[in-house]
Amino acid sequence: MTMLAPLRAALACTLILCFFTLHSWATIAEEPVKERIKDAGYIGSQQCASCHLQAFKDWQGSHHQLAMQHANNDTVLADFADRQFTYNGITSSFYKKGDEFWVKTDSADGSLQDYKIAYTFGVSPLQQYLIAFEDGRLQALSIAWDSRSVAQGGQRWFHLYPEDKMTHSDALHWTRQSQNWNSQCADCHSTNLQKNYQPGSNRYQSTWSEISVGCESCHGPGAAHVVWSDNKEANKDGNKGLQRDAGKARQWLRQDGAATAVINSRHDIDGDRQINNCGRCHARRSPIHDDKASVFSDQLLDTHMLSLIEPPLYYVDGQIKEEVFVHGSFIQSKMQQRGVVCSNCHNPHSLALKQQGNALCAQCHNPNQFDRSEHHHHAAKSTGAQCVNCHMPATSYMVVDPRRDHSLRVPRPDISQQLGVPNACNQCHDDQTVAWAAAAFSQWYPHRVKQPHPAFSLFAGEQANRLAVPQLAALARDSAQAAIIRASALQRLSAYPEPYAINTAVSLLQAPQPLIRVAALRVLTAMPLEQRMANVWPLLADPVKAVRLEATRLLAAAIVPAALPAALSEQQKKQLQLAIDEAMASANSLADTPTGQMQLGVMYEYMQQTDKAKNAYQHARLLEPNFIPALLNLADLHRSQGQDGLALPLLLQSLNSSPESPEVHFSLGLLYIRLKQLKLALSHLQQAAEIATNSAHYSYVHGVALFENGEPEQAIDVLKRALKQHPRQPDIVSALVAYLQRMGRAEEASAYAAQLP
């Protein structure tokens, strides 16, 4: 399965509202490791073994311990014996020079070049290889080694994007920003990573304390812990000298004859500590912290922004679609809500399962009730009788790497019939129809098909149907649902800038779950700045960083003296400036990424520092020339300064890079209207509306442009078709009423006027 198309879509999404040298490397590698560790309080995993021998033994050989290694004869698994691999007409050669491993492959300009392999990346079921460049970058080669056995189809070279036939000009080419180790991978594959990016020279001097994921990645630097172990009276706060508490597995108790175990200890907020700790890497998320600071908060949203249940990452019912790395699916589950944590199933040091097969689930779920054909309706010991195949179906990523969905859901083929999402039944019985699976499921579990499911509300929200607003609002307020489901419903309300949606968001600004507070703030983008002040201002002091950053985004413009009718007090100015400083520090910690530069540019725009905003957008283009959000924002900045001549080439570049982007077509349509090239304008506005069928606004603007261009019948036709898809959408209804009246069709106009609020 390829991830190229969704990643291209991600590169093309508009982020203006989101908050979220070879010599130098040789020098770093030659520094005494102990000196670098000692400076930061890191002592190295080997030092932990003397007291924690079993944990250390379990860790040895684990995917964490082998996450990244120097390339040598002991660590490289691939065949470099003058082997060749051809992809999209380009033949790459893998060979050795003495004990060194080399590849000849296409470079950033498309020519074949020779590169030395510096590091291995991962071990099973595939191994990637990192190449060092003179500017301190490490780049991950997209041709990988299938380390599975020959019987499993392995022991071969393969390309991670086999169906996409990418070239050197593609944003996902191995030499581009998307495959950069320093910014994309290193934080989770090494211990105590310091990126040390230098924006002025666009170079890195990255360091680590341990090349792979060591003990201190999860537990924090260990020097103070060693001091505590020598003198336990020296530390009175109970943390044993550790800056991070990795959390423990809860104890579960199943009474004789009971169907399911119950927790044997109180379930409180501390229970999220381990899940948040693991989620820093095992989640689809983006960092929001300064990588030079030792941040060991128990709260995931103090250091990272979690991706919600939205396309293209998830199906509308919350099943995994793209690679989301477990956390986002697990926190949807009833098991997590009831207190299950990662180490109830996994050994946290070896990462192995604590039991094999159905015995893993039988730790809590009575096999006399659940591991029976009366429950699963399959032959005993068969594939269909395995709990995980029904409740944790697998999807393969990176071609050969199957990942199980950790939402631990009941299969619902009946929902597949209605919404087109996959289901575990048909993933096994791929020779049968969804209707066949739904009929069997309804016969076996008639009570299940009657149970409501949040998928229907989330699906309605994606259709940009105004009638979805009360459904989404009800789901967002439903305390029985997982926080990520409620936040995902709430965030969808941001597409409906109307009082019902805004009032729902305001009512949830003080929700105890920070993820819900973040989503609520995103809905308030449509609220005028002056109205935001009273509702949003208290969240500038929220205890969770992700919430503070989102609140700052909404209020940053208030720092400009003329932004509000009444000036801020001196105390308010100081508080807002501190919040802006924190937001800028967060964005600067991501200054080596196009997204980070986008955040900087947006903040500078809020503060009316247009030259700095331009520089940030240009730096984003330096990092990734075809980064659509930067191109669009830079073009819009030129527009605001009356420089449409400078905006046009940027939008044409965007169109060439992403011809199916509705945002690009829409921006071009508006630009051509200003340039009085109406034929081109109408063409692009039409394409924007046809591509983004769930956007009522694009259809509305297309209809308005047609009418103003003297094509009233075509305008009415476009608006009527849009209204069928977006019932009662106020802008569309208002336009129909006004235009029909101007055309002398008063009776028809009155009929539409009745739909107005």
Tab-separated table of N, CA, C and O in Angstrom, residues 162-220:
chain	number	residue	atom	x	y	z
A	162	PRO	N	5.926	1.955	-4.610
A	162	PRO	CA	6.061	1.181	-5.855
A	162	PRO	C	5.118	1.611	-6.966
A	162	PRO	O	5.442	1.454	-8.142
A	163	GLU	N	3.962	2.144	-6.610
A	163	GLU	CA	2.960	2.443	-7.631
A	163	GLU	C	3.011	3.871	-8.132
A	163	GLU	O	2.293	4.220	-9.072
A	164	ASP	N	3.844	4.703	-7.552
A	164	ASP	CA	3.750	6.132	-7.834
A	164	ASP	C	4.785	6.659	-8.814
A	164	ASP	O	4.658	7.777	-9.292
A	165	LYS	N	5.806	5.888	-9.086
A	165	LYS	CA	6.769	6.243	-10.125
A	165	LYS	C	7.286	7.678	-9.954
A	165	LYS	O	7.305	8.473	-10.879
A	166	MET	N	7.722	7.985	-8.767
A	166	MET	CA	8.186	9.339	-8.497
A	166	MET	C	9.551	9.592	-9.126
A	166	MET	O	10.329	8.669	-9.381
A	167	THR	N	9.821	10.855	-9.397
A	167	THR	CA	11.101	11.287	-9.935
A	167	THR	C	11.790	12.196	-8.924
A	167	THR	O	11.254	12.483	-7.847
A	168	HIS	N	12.970	12.689	-9.299
A	168	HIS	CA	13.731	13.548	-8.394
A	168	HIS	C	13.004	14.849	-8.085
A	168	HIS	O	13.315	15.508	-7.091
A	169	SER	N	12.047	15.253	-8.908
A	169	SER	CA	11.327	16.504	-8.676
A	169	SER	C	10.135	16.339	-7.744
A	169	SER	O	9.471	17.312	-7.400
A	170	ASP	N	9.850	15.107	-7.331
A	170	ASP	CA	8.702	14.854	-6.470
A	170	ASP	C	9.016	15.239	-5.029
A	170	ASP	O	10.136	15.059	-4.543
A	171	ALA	N	7.996	15.753	-4.323
A	171	ALA	CA	8.188	16.183	-2.932
A	171	ALA	C	8.559	15.036	-2.014
A	171	ALA	O	9.080	15.265	-0.922
A	172	LEU	N	8.292	13.781	-2.427
A	172	LEU	CA	8.623	12.634	-1.581
A	172	LEU	C	9.886	11.913	-2.034
A	172	LEU	O	10.179	10.818	-1.559
A	173	HIS	N	10.643	12.512	-2.947
A	173	HIS	CA	11.916	11.920	-3.344
A	173	HIS	C	12.852	11.861	-2.139
A	173	HIS	O	12.788	12.711	-1.243
A	174	TRP	N	13.730	10.894	-2.117
A	174	TRP	CA	14.539	10.659	-0.919
A	174	TRP	C	15.450	11.834	-0.557
A	174	TRP	O	15.867	11.962	0.605
A	175	THR	N	15.726	12.708	-1.498
A	175	THR	CA	16.597	13.852	-1.210
A	175	THR	C	15.835	15.054	-0.671
A	175	THR	O	16.453	16.057	-0.294
A	176	ARG	N	14.503	14.971	-0.612
A	176	ARG	CA	13.697	16.140	-0.269
A	176	ARG	C	13.396	16.192	1.229
A	176	ARG	O	13.658	15.270	1.992
A	177	GLN	N	12.776	17.293	1.623
A	177	GLN	CA	12.492	17.560	3.025
A	177	GLN	C	11.692	16.448	3.688
A	177	GLN	O	11.905	16.108	4.855
A	178	SER	N	10.754	15.852	2.974
A	178	SER	CA	9.875	14.838	3.569
A	178	SER	C	10.625	13.602	4.027
A	178	SER	O	10.130	12.845	4.858
A	179	GLN	N	11.833	13.362	3.483
A	179	GLN	CA	12.623	12.188	3.852
A	179	GLN	C	13.847	12.568	4.689
A	179	GLN	O	14.809	11.814	4.777
A	180	ASN	N	13.796	13.738	5.315
A	180	ASN	CA	14.914	14.212	6.119
A	180	ASN	C	14.866	13.618	7.524
A	180	ASN	O	13.886	13.785	8.244
A	181	TRP	N	15.919	12.949	7.926
A	181	TRP	CA	15.990	12.302	9.241
A	181	TRP	C	15.960	13.315	10.374
A	181	TRP	O	15.263	13.132	11.375
A	182	ASN	N	16.704	14.394	10.241
A	182	ASN	CA	16.858	15.347	11.342
A	182	ASN	C	15.520	15.878	11.826
A	182	ASN	O	15.285	16.012	13.033
A	183	SER	N	14.644	16.208	10.887
A	183	SER	CA	13.378	16.837	11.255
A	183	SER	C	12.217	15.861	11.329
A	183	SER	O	11.265	16.089	12.074
A	184	GLN	N	12.269	14.759	10.578
A	184	GLN	CA	11.118	13.879	10.467
A	184	GLN	C	11.202	12.630	11.348
A	184	GLN	O	10.171	12.087	11.736
A	185	CYS	N	12.394	12.154	11.624
A	185	CYS	CA	12.545	10.831	12.230
A	185	CYS	C	13.322	10.813	13.538
A	185	CYS	O	13.047	10.007	14.429
A	186	ALA	N	14.316	11.679	13.624
A	186	ALA	CA	15.353	11.518	14.645
A	186	ALA	C	14.824	11.587	16.069
A	186	ALA	O	15.301	10.882	16.960
A	187	ASP	N	13.845	12.437	16.291
A	187	ASP	CA	13.364	12.656	17.653
A	187	ASP	C	12.862	11.371	18.296
A	187	ASP	O	12.925	11.216	19.520
A	188	CYS	N	12.364	10.437	17.485
A	188	CYS	CA	11.824	9.188	18.025
A	188	CYS	C	12.750	7.996	17.816
A	188	CYS	O	12.451	6.899	18.295
A	189	HIS	N	13.830	8.170	17.098
A	189	HIS	CA	14.725	7.049	16.832
A	189	HIS	C	16.067	7.189	17.533
A	189	HIS	O	16.933	6.332	17.390
A	190	SER	N	16.262	8.275	18.287
A	190	SER	CA	17.509	8.483	19.017
A	190	SER	C	17.185	9.055	20.390
A	190	SER	O	16.081	9.554	20.620
A	191	THR	N	18.151	8.998	21.288
A	191	THR	CA	17.953	9.482	22.651
A	191	THR	C	18.578	10.858	22.819
A	191	THR	O	19.730	11.064	22.444
A	192	ASN	N	17.802	11.789	23.389
A	192	ASN	CA	18.268	13.158	23.627
A	192	ASN	C	18.753	13.811	22.343
A	192	ASN	O	19.843	14.371	22.270
A	193	LEU	N	17.934	13.764	21.320
A	193	LEU	CA	18.290	14.424	20.070
A	193	LEU	C	18.288	15.934	20.248
A	193	LEU	O	17.372	16.498	20.829
A	194	GLN	N	19.307	16.576	19.734
A	194	GLN	CA	19.346	18.029	19.618
A	194	GLN	C	19.547	18.334	18.136
A	194	GLN	O	20.616	18.068	17.584
A	195	LYS	N	18.534	18.879	17.482
A	195	LYS	CA	18.627	19.105	16.032
A	195	LYS	C	19.707	20.133	15.692
A	195	LYS	O	20.398	20.000	14.688
A	196	ASN	N	19.791	21.190	16.484
A	196	ASN	CA	20.781	22.250	16.252
A	196	ASN	C	20.742	22.748	14.810
A	196	ASN	O	21.761	22.810	14.114
A	197	TYR	N	19.549	23.119	14.375
A	197	TYR	CA	19.388	23.663	13.031
A	197	TYR	C	19.792	25.124	13.021
A	197	TYR	O	19.493	25.870	13.956
A	198	GLN	N	20.490	25.539	11.964
A	198	GLN	CA	20.963	26.906	11.815
A	198	GLN	C	20.256	27.544	10.620
A	198	GLN	O	20.663	27.344	9.464
A	199	PRO	N	19.185	28.300	10.856
A	199	PRO	CA	18.393	28.840	9.746
A	199	PRO	C	19.196	29.715	8.792
A	199	PRO	O	18.956	29.697	7.580
A	200	GLY	N	20.148	30.488	9.320
A	200	GLY	CA	20.904	31.393	8.456
A	200	GLY	C	21.669	30.682	7.369
A	200	GLY	O	21.741	31.155	6.222
A	201	SER	N	22.231	29.525	7.691
A	201	SER	CA	23.006	28.755	6.708
A	201	SER	C	22.251	27.537	6.208
A	201	SER	O	22.745	26.826	5.329
A	202	ASN	N	21.075	27.287	6.765
A	202	ASN	CA	20.262	26.127	6.395
A	202	ASN	C	21.058	24.834	6.571
A	202	ASN	O	21.088	23.968	5.707
A	203	ARG	N	21.710	24.708	7.733
A	203	ARG	CA	22.534	23.540	8.031
A	203	ARG	C	22.139	22.973	9.397
A	203	ARG	O	21.509	23.643	10.215
A	204	TYR	N	22.563	21.743	9.630
A	204	TYR	CA	22.372	21.082	10.920
A	204	TYR	C	23.724	20.759	11.551
A	204	TYR	O	24.713	20.482	10.850
A	205	GLN	N	23.738	20.762	12.883
A	205	GLN	CA	24.832	20.173	13.658
A	205	GLN	C	24.188	19.307	14.746
A	205	GLN	O	24.369	19.526	15.939
A	206	SER	N	23.433	18.328	14.304
A	206	SER	CA	22.629	17.520	15.222
A	206	SER	C	23.494	16.602	16.070
A	206	SER	O	24.526	16.094	15.623
A	207	THR	N	23.048	16.397	17.310
A	207	THR	CA	23.733	15.483	18.226
A	207	THR	C	22.712	14.598	18.917
A	207	THR	O	21.508	14.884	18.918
A	208	TRP	N	23.197	13.547	19.530
A	208	TRP	CA	22.366	12.691	20.365
A	208	TRP	C	23.205	12.177	21.525
A	208	TRP	O	24.438	12.245	21.492
A	209	SER	N	22.564	11.685	22.540
A	209	SER	CA	23.285	11.046	23.636
A	209	SER	C	23.454	9.560	23.377
A	209	SER	O	24.420	8.953	23.835
A	210	GLU	N	22.495	8.984	22.695
A	210	GLU	CA	22.544	7.560	22.360
A	210	GLU	C	21.937	7.411	20.974
A	210	GLU	O	20.885	7.995	20.682
A	211	ILE	N	22.574	6.634	20.118
A	211	ILE	CA	22.191	6.593	18.716
A	211	ILE	C	20.774	6.070	18.506
A	211	ILE	O	20.089	6.482	17.578
A	212	SER	N	20.308	5.201	19.384
A	212	SER	CA	18.973	4.624	19.214
A	212	SER	C	18.113	4.962	20.435
A	212	SER	O	18.430	5.850	21.220
A	213	VAL	N	17.008	4.236	20.605
A	213	VAL	CA	16.065	4.534	21.680
A	213	VAL	C	16.509	3.801	22.942
A	213	VAL	O	16.287	2.590	23.091
A	214	GLY	N	17.129	4.531	23.839
A	214	GLY	CA	17.643	3.940	25.063
A	214	GLY	C	16.725	4.157	26.251
A	214	GLY	O	15.639	4.731	26.138
A	215	CYS	N	17.173	3.718	27.405
A	215	CYS	CA	16.379	3.822	28.631
A	215	CYS	C	15.930	5.257	28.892
A	215	CYS	O	14.797	5.513	29.301
A	216	GLU	N	16.842	6.197	28.631
A	216	GLU	CA	16.560	7.589	28.979
A	216	GLU	C	15.615	8.271	27.993
A	216	GLU	O	15.154	9.383	28.254
A	217	SER	N	15.313	7.624	26.874
A	217	SER	CA	14.284	8.165	25.986
A	217	SER	C	12.931	8.167	26.677
A	217	SER	O	12.127	9.083	26.500
A	218	CYS	N	12.671	7.142	27.464
A	218	CYS	CA	11.383	7.018	28.146
A	218	CYS	C	11.434	7.526	29.582
A	218	CYS	O	10.448	8.071	30.082
A	219	HIS	N	12.568	7.335	30.249
A	219	HIS	CA	12.656	7.673	31.674
A	219	HIS	C	13.324	9.009	31.948
A	219	HIS	O	13.338	9.470	33.086
A	220	GLY	N	13.911	9.623	30.926
A	220	GLY	CA	14.598	10.891	31.120
A	220	GLY	C	16.045	10.679	31.536
A	220	GLY	O	16.482	9.558	31.822
